[in-house]
XYZ file of C-alpha atoms in Angstrom:
511
model
C 140.722 95.880 97.373
C 141.739 97.225 101.053
C 145.293 96.609 101.732
C 144.788 95.490 105.292
C 141.258 93.063 105.484
C 139.257 92.928 108.837
C 139.998 89.678 110.116
C 136.905 89.518 112.072
C 134.505 90.443 109.630
C 130.823 88.339 109.723
C 129.297 87.593 106.517
C 126.041 87.197 104.895
C 125.045 85.302 101.727
C 124.247 88.706 100.284
C 127.942 89.529 100.677
C 128.270 87.253 97.783
C 126.444 87.563 94.753
C 125.924 85.611 91.758
C 127.055 82.726 93.476
C 124.012 80.737 94.087
C 122.194 78.344 92.134
C 119.189 75.632 92.337
C 120.544 72.337 92.983
C 118.745 71.007 90.394
C 120.850 73.155 87.718
C 123.908 72.446 89.778
C 126.958 70.530 88.349
C 127.985 68.031 91.158
C 131.505 67.191 91.161
C 132.316 63.876 89.517
C 134.008 62.427 92.120
C 131.059 62.847 94.801
C 128.655 61.250 91.804
C 131.085 58.186 90.735
C 131.661 57.431 94.162
C 128.471 56.960 95.660
C 127.392 54.996 92.107
C 130.326 52.763 92.825
C 129.249 51.879 96.409
C 125.742 51.476 95.381
C 126.462 48.849 92.520
C 128.918 47.296 94.833
C 125.938 46.478 97.278
C 123.465 45.853 94.756
C 125.441 44.038 92.401
C 127.791 45.006 89.254
C 124.542 45.176 87.110
C 122.042 46.526 89.292
C 121.271 50.631 88.827
C 122.752 52.441 92.026
C 119.758 52.770 94.157
C 118.705 53.941 97.586
C 118.267 51.574 100.695
C 114.704 51.576 101.417
C 115.484 50.281 105.034
C 117.455 53.760 105.426
C 115.122 56.296 104.556
C 111.505 54.434 104.061
C 111.217 54.752 100.648
C 112.748 53.094 97.655
C 113.694 55.918 94.850
C 116.213 56.562 92.260
C 119.455 58.039 92.964
C 119.836 61.758 91.152
C 122.674 63.849 92.644
C 120.854 66.910 91.338
C 117.757 66.521 93.417
C 117.016 66.862 97.455
C 116.309 63.329 97.992
C 119.701 62.271 95.745
C 121.547 64.412 98.147
C 119.899 63.061 101.266
C 120.871 59.680 99.792
C 124.393 60.773 99.949
C 124.225 62.358 103.795
C 122.713 58.848 104.848
C 125.168 57.078 103.684
C 127.750 59.057 105.114
C 126.054 59.569 108.688
C 126.015 55.623 108.770
C 129.804 55.313 108.183
C 130.714 57.669 110.951
C 128.979 56.910 113.628
C 127.696 60.151 114.687
C 123.789 60.800 113.804
C 122.675 64.148 115.139
C 121.245 67.437 113.320
C 125.038 68.804 113.612
C 126.301 65.756 111.894
C 123.671 65.803 108.866
C 124.246 69.300 108.291
C 128.200 68.837 108.327
C 128.110 66.006 105.981
C 125.858 68.550 103.418
C 128.564 71.348 104.027
C 131.205 68.722 102.941
C 129.222 67.840 99.859
C 128.864 71.585 99.443
C 132.767 72.117 99.421
C 133.176 69.531 97.053
C 131.253 70.733 94.572
C 132.763 73.613 94.395
C 136.157 71.939 94.018
C 139.493 73.392 94.199
C 140.334 76.937 93.612
C 142.262 80.300 94.330
C 141.073 80.129 98.190
C 142.139 76.492 98.786
C 145.396 77.675 97.230
C 146.047 80.642 99.212
C 145.451 78.921 102.557
C 147.727 75.901 101.477
C 150.675 78.636 101.671
C 149.390 80.009 104.620
C 148.969 76.842 106.827
C 152.363 76.272 105.207
C 153.577 78.819 107.353
C 152.360 76.743 110.284
C 154.539 73.796 109.229
C 157.574 76.112 108.272
C 157.469 77.464 111.565
C 157.275 74.119 113.365
C 160.286 72.894 112.157
C 161.988 76.510 111.671
C 161.876 76.702 115.452
C 162.858 73.128 116.108
C 166.103 73.379 114.120
C 166.541 77.124 115.359
C 166.964 75.455 118.985
C 169.233 72.743 117.991
C 171.283 75.571 116.104
C 171.590 77.702 118.888
C 172.709 74.943 121.557
C 176.400 75.451 120.996
C 176.599 79.002 121.248
C 174.265 78.535 124.946
C 177.074 76.431 126.140
C 179.793 78.550 125.326
C 177.820 81.940 126.683
C 176.282 80.697 129.485
C 178.804 78.153 130.683
C 176.469 75.330 130.748
C 178.120 71.798 129.997
C 177.434 70.352 126.212
C 175.205 67.611 127.980
C 173.098 69.807 130.075
C 172.397 72.505 127.511
C 170.355 69.883 125.890
C 167.946 70.739 128.584
C 166.875 73.639 126.352
C 165.373 71.572 123.750
C 163.615 69.054 126.405
C 161.877 72.759 127.723
C 161.219 73.394 124.002
C 159.201 70.035 123.642
C 157.763 70.111 126.931
C 156.011 73.331 125.597
C 155.495 71.659 121.954
C 153.492 69.248 123.991
C 151.344 71.558 125.592
C 150.388 73.585 122.589
C 149.826 70.430 120.606
C 147.258 68.965 123.381
C 145.573 72.299 124.130
C 145.229 73.840 120.821
C 143.647 70.878 119.099
C 140.578 71.523 121.522
C 140.800 74.955 121.856
C 140.150 75.454 118.393
C 136.906 73.450 118.240
C 135.819 75.884 121.454
C 136.715 79.472 120.273
C 137.200 79.017 116.775
C 139.707 77.797 114.162
C 140.194 81.110 112.849
C 141.311 82.498 116.359
C 143.628 79.398 117.240
C 144.710 79.805 113.813
C 146.525 82.973 113.949
C 147.221 83.044 117.934
C 149.814 80.082 117.622
C 151.873 82.084 115.236
C 151.096 85.071 117.359
C 152.633 83.241 120.163
C 155.530 81.813 118.486
C 156.510 85.271 116.933
C 156.513 87.013 120.164
C 158.395 84.780 122.329
C 160.825 84.230 119.358
C 161.556 87.925 119.556
C 161.991 87.554 123.292
C 164.559 85.067 123.456
C 166.758 87.467 122.036
C 167.050 89.287 124.851
C 167.013 86.514 127.352
C 169.506 87.344 130.294
C 170.880 83.526 131.216
C 170.428 80.074 130.388
C 167.076 79.375 132.710
C 165.432 82.436 131.006
C 166.345 81.318 127.745
C 165.067 77.804 128.039
C 162.071 79.272 129.783
C 161.162 81.316 126.625
C 161.516 78.349 124.224
C 159.157 76.043 126.267
C 156.718 79.427 125.858
C 157.421 79.867 122.343
C 156.596 75.768 121.818
C 153.307 76.245 123.187
C 152.162 78.206 120.193
C 154.275 76.246 117.609
C 152.842 73.121 118.956
C 149.841 74.379 117.665
C 150.612 74.909 114.239
C 150.400 71.276 112.664
C 146.979 69.689 114.650
C 145.062 73.471 113.767
C 146.429 74.151 110.552
C 146.277 70.634 109.247
C 142.316 70.225 110.409
C 141.541 73.703 109.164
C 142.913 72.721 105.899
C 140.958 69.713 105.331
C 137.693 71.094 106.285
C 138.379 73.580 103.270
C 139.930 71.015 101.065
C 137.713 69.131 98.703
C 138.215 65.243 99.061
C 139.099 64.873 95.474
C 142.478 67.074 96.354
C 143.100 65.580 99.583
C 146.487 64.586 98.317
C 147.978 68.179 98.636
C 147.833 67.383 102.650
C 150.801 65.276 101.709
C 152.584 68.209 99.499
C 151.887 70.220 102.643
C 154.603 68.789 104.387
C 157.162 70.022 101.569
C 156.755 73.195 103.653
C 158.739 71.485 106.725
C 161.963 71.272 105.138
C 161.772 74.906 103.813
C 161.541 75.983 107.495
C 165.345 73.752 108.227
C 166.678 75.555 105.096
C 165.583 78.709 106.229
C 167.158 78.504 109.552
C 170.193 76.705 108.736
C 171.160 79.256 105.922
C 170.326 82.305 108.332
C 172.286 80.532 111.318
C 175.043 79.920 108.535
C 175.160 83.532 108.248
C 175.049 84.902 111.574
C 176.646 82.395 114.222
C 179.741 81.732 112.741
C 180.264 85.470 112.130
C 179.423 86.673 115.458
C 180.261 84.166 117.855
C 182.921 84.062 120.283
C 186.341 82.580 119.390
C 186.452 78.747 120.199
C 189.040 78.938 122.867
C 187.169 81.513 125.355
C 185.102 80.301 128.150
C 181.931 81.900 129.611
C 182.341 84.531 131.874
C 180.728 82.870 134.262
C 183.128 80.139 134.769
C 186.460 82.229 133.833
C 188.635 83.995 136.521
C 187.904 87.897 136.795
C 189.606 89.981 134.395
C 190.795 86.890 132.346
C 189.424 87.047 128.449
C 185.980 85.241 128.170
C 183.013 84.733 126.110
C 180.311 87.275 127.012
C 177.139 88.547 125.493
C 178.508 91.235 123.433
C 181.030 88.886 122.026
C 178.900 86.504 121.195
C 175.487 88.148 119.822
C 175.174 85.611 116.561
C 172.709 83.246 118.201
C 170.627 86.328 119.469
C 170.528 87.827 115.813
C 169.759 84.590 114.465
C 166.569 84.117 116.845
C 165.436 87.649 116.564
C 165.719 87.165 112.508
C 163.680 83.785 113.266
C 161.066 85.633 115.441
C 160.781 88.856 112.955
C 159.923 86.217 110.290
C 157.421 84.232 112.168
C 155.663 87.575 113.442
C 155.574 88.486 109.513
C 153.880 85.435 109.076
C 151.302 86.260 111.396
C 150.596 89.184 109.842
C 150.056 87.818 106.590
C 147.506 85.689 108.198
C 145.946 88.168 109.959
C 145.739 91.116 107.911
C 146.470 90.032 104.209
C 144.099 87.264 104.087
C 140.361 86.956 104.936
C 140.057 83.491 106.589
C 136.534 82.234 106.873
C 135.681 80.814 110.084
C 134.952 77.159 109.967
C 131.569 76.181 108.612
C 131.611 73.443 110.827
C 132.566 75.569 113.796
C 130.084 77.904 113.079
C 127.381 75.269 112.888
C 128.304 73.566 116.196
C 127.608 77.089 117.755
C 124.295 77.259 116.094
C 125.299 80.136 113.807
C 124.027 78.250 110.807
C 123.306 81.310 108.119
C 127.013 82.100 108.720
C 127.905 78.618 107.898
C 126.255 78.939 104.751
C 127.408 82.615 104.038
C 130.997 80.950 104.641
C 130.609 78.111 101.442
C 129.294 81.133 99.271
C 132.491 83.311 100.287
C 134.607 80.214 99.190
C 132.922 79.903 95.852
C 132.863 83.989 95.198
C 136.558 83.384 95.910
C 137.157 80.476 93.747
C 134.580 82.317 90.909
C 132.323 79.331 90.972
C 128.774 78.629 92.073
C 127.343 76.639 94.988
C 123.533 75.132 95.564
C 123.984 75.595 99.329
C 121.140 77.373 101.344
C 119.618 77.321 104.689
C 116.681 75.629 103.456
C 118.821 72.818 102.198
C 120.149 72.600 105.340
C 117.260 72.167 107.236
C 115.461 69.721 104.899
C 118.323 67.353 105.709
C 119.341 67.758 109.570
C 115.829 69.744 110.873
C 114.877 73.158 111.710
C 117.339 74.296 114.315
C 114.771 75.848 116.437
C 113.301 72.026 116.917
C 116.083 70.227 116.570
C 117.915 69.714 119.984
C 121.369 68.512 118.511
C 121.868 71.154 115.812
C 124.774 72.678 117.656
C 127.066 71.230 120.460
C 127.949 72.757 123.832
C 131.638 73.035 124.934
C 131.184 69.684 126.899
C 129.853 68.115 123.898
C 132.754 69.308 121.934
C 135.253 68.167 124.337
C 133.754 64.836 124.825
C 133.968 64.178 120.792
C 137.637 64.893 121.280
C 138.155 62.533 124.097
C 136.008 59.800 122.613
C 138.721 59.509 119.701
C 140.749 57.725 122.564
C 137.785 55.436 123.640
C 137.860 51.486 123.103
C 134.771 52.295 121.002
C 136.942 54.044 118.457
C 140.332 52.177 119.372
C 138.911 48.562 119.353
C 137.912 48.345 115.420
C 141.424 48.874 114.544
C 142.103 45.430 115.976
C 138.915 43.905 114.446
C 140.917 41.422 112.993
C 144.709 39.739 112.949
C 146.149 41.960 109.598
C 144.118 45.048 110.886
C 145.835 44.722 114.656
C 148.958 44.417 113.047
C 149.059 46.999 110.471
C 147.885 49.166 113.761
C 151.028 47.784 115.835
C 153.189 48.785 112.865
C 152.052 52.310 112.651
C 151.924 53.246 116.023
C 155.625 51.360 116.260
C 156.976 53.807 113.501
C 155.284 56.677 115.364
C 156.820 56.207 118.455
C 160.304 55.006 117.410
C 160.510 58.210 114.582
C 159.130 60.348 117.663
C 162.180 59.205 119.743
C 164.588 59.213 116.777
C 164.063 62.309 115.437
C 165.024 64.771 118.014
C 168.051 62.436 119.254
C 169.223 63.017 115.833
C 168.031 66.025 114.502
C 168.028 68.439 117.537
C 171.378 67.647 118.266
C 172.962 67.417 114.927
C 175.041 70.677 115.518
C 176.489 69.489 118.247
C 177.276 66.011 116.581
C 178.826 67.846 113.618
C 180.898 69.880 115.744
C 182.120 66.970 118.177
C 182.773 64.282 115.745
C 184.430 61.696 118.304
C 187.140 61.625 121.077
C 190.634 62.570 120.435
C 189.512 64.418 117.177
C 189.625 67.994 116.835
C 186.147 70.104 116.876
C 185.002 71.003 113.691
C 185.027 74.745 112.588
C 182.167 76.298 113.410
C 181.367 77.782 109.729
C 182.127 74.331 108.765
C 179.473 72.991 111.190
C 176.713 75.340 109.527
C 177.757 75.134 106.255
C 177.443 71.610 106.176
C 174.111 71.836 108.189
C 172.704 74.121 105.456
C 173.852 71.429 103.067
C 171.852 68.961 105.135
C 168.556 71.010 104.551
C 168.889 71.607 100.757
C 169.187 68.132 100.113
C 166.106 67.215 102.134
C 163.954 69.601 100.907
C 162.927 67.508 97.816
C 161.630 64.408 99.431
C 158.343 65.859 100.551
C 157.838 66.788 96.449
C 158.980 63.093 95.866
C 156.514 61.646 98.299
C 153.441 63.304 96.838
C 153.901 61.648 93.636
C 155.061 58.168 94.635
C 152.174 57.439 97.265
C 149.845 57.492 94.187
C 152.308 54.912 92.366
C 150.162 51.437 91.601
C 153.053 49.441 92.961
C 154.249 51.481 95.580
C 151.796 53.408 97.175
C 151.908 54.548 100.502
C 153.053 51.486 101.938
C 155.856 51.197 100.051
C 157.123 54.510 100.034
C 157.016 54.348 103.799
C 158.755 51.302 104.137
C 161.766 52.112 101.440
C 162.159 55.439 102.936
C 161.837 54.319 106.798
C 164.646 51.735 106.274
C 166.900 53.548 104.137
C 166.578 56.610 106.769
C 167.896 54.349 109.161
C 170.601 53.088 107.133
C 172.307 56.287 106.734
C 171.893 57.085 109.791
C 173.797 53.953 111.011
C 176.487 54.934 108.226
C 176.974 58.652 109.793
C 178.326 57.212 113.050
C 181.086 55.328 111.003
C 183.559 58.052 110.299
C 184.456 61.513 112.071
C 185.365 62.483 108.572
C 183.223 66.133 108.013
C 182.897 65.665 104.407
C 181.918 61.618 105.106
C 179.195 63.088 107.497
C 177.544 65.391 105.443
C 177.012 63.220 102.830
C 175.157 60.788 104.893
C 172.993 63.359 107.132
C 172.463 64.549 103.681
C 170.820 61.464 101.946
C 169.077 60.532 105.691
C 167.487 64.162 105.721
C 166.209 63.282 102.102
C 164.439 59.713 102.540
C 163.472 61.300 106.182
C 161.666 63.823 104.289
C 159.911 61.349 102.284
C 159.036 59.374 105.217
C 157.505 62.218 107.131
C 155.533 63.548 104.083
C 153.546 60.077 104.144
C 153.111 59.794 108.093
C 151.900 62.949 108.708
C 149.254 62.320 105.765
């Protein structure tokens, strides 16, 4: 096996010998069959055999998962529930079934790690910016209030990146978007280390944000496309990479910034009299070493994605572009990697979705792709969320959680190093090494939160709702308790507990 893999390689089914098996001999995934049987029994009565609705197919047949007619039954049901019924949608559903039947394997676990890099990088840089604020203020002579606009610039880039990359990945392909986000973050992360002034630093952080902002929407969508439905809980598990990013950033900052920063009593050379001792670039290299290290780490993650792992292009994207044989080859490639077999062929796709040469809706134009993305915000899609009083209340509560958490997270976490340093009026500043040590402790305690969320969401009497409610409530309580004392030991105790429950909350919310 070559050490470096061609990231642009295209495939044919002949590249993966031994994976094709006739549908009649296929071992369909138990979750697919049992879920469909259960649905049919609910529609036909508890004692009724699972049958296909005659009104939907024009014929009455017994359901068998290993026949083409049985597969067509499943697709008809799925298409009816989705609201889109085109040749592209039918073929996409067939591919979903094929991936589900292949099951979880080596390819998905490798992708779990590589998608985790995106989540890691996202919080790595969110915390990275926060950890540089005290040093930026001291070196460039910017007030502690004004320097916080560095975070504002970063979040502006994040908003642009999150808005653009989600749609762009449907237009240019998941594979290119998946790699480009980390590439941009790595390049601009390295560039920040050489910024000449505060404006340049903020601008480069904003540019970095356009790459980092695309990680969660692109990586999450990509992981879901290759993830069997039965293993969907791994999306919650993916959030464990988020606190790992914070942990890495805090440990690196603890090593560099306290040891290579200006003395706390020195002011910036920009505001000090000429010839007086002051804080300049040469004596304040800690934050630059820090961001250069983060940039190098991010770029290494890009290299792993681009050269050391061959990411198959999304089969749904290939279908949308009329590249049906390549979409089938991708599914064969997944089966080959997982040492499994698959029944998917071009003929099966054509039998259920129609011949692409005859069907006008077998592929999607760029305009149609953008229209579908924007339709997610239409009243037709949002209206059902308020179909009943209870559903409307639940929808408003979820939106309220997202809005308040989205506001609270940057107001606390993005400025936490400053809060830990300046405990209050009349209280001496906490030494720099203590600030970054306490931040590292907070990060360490927060890591198990996402792991616990992965298990608690499946507990019968707790579930997602209970996990979310309890973790959100406790996060708020510990945030309040943090403000009651200026004692560093008291503060680190409650920031640690808040970080723990916060990560449980995020694990559920993002999934």
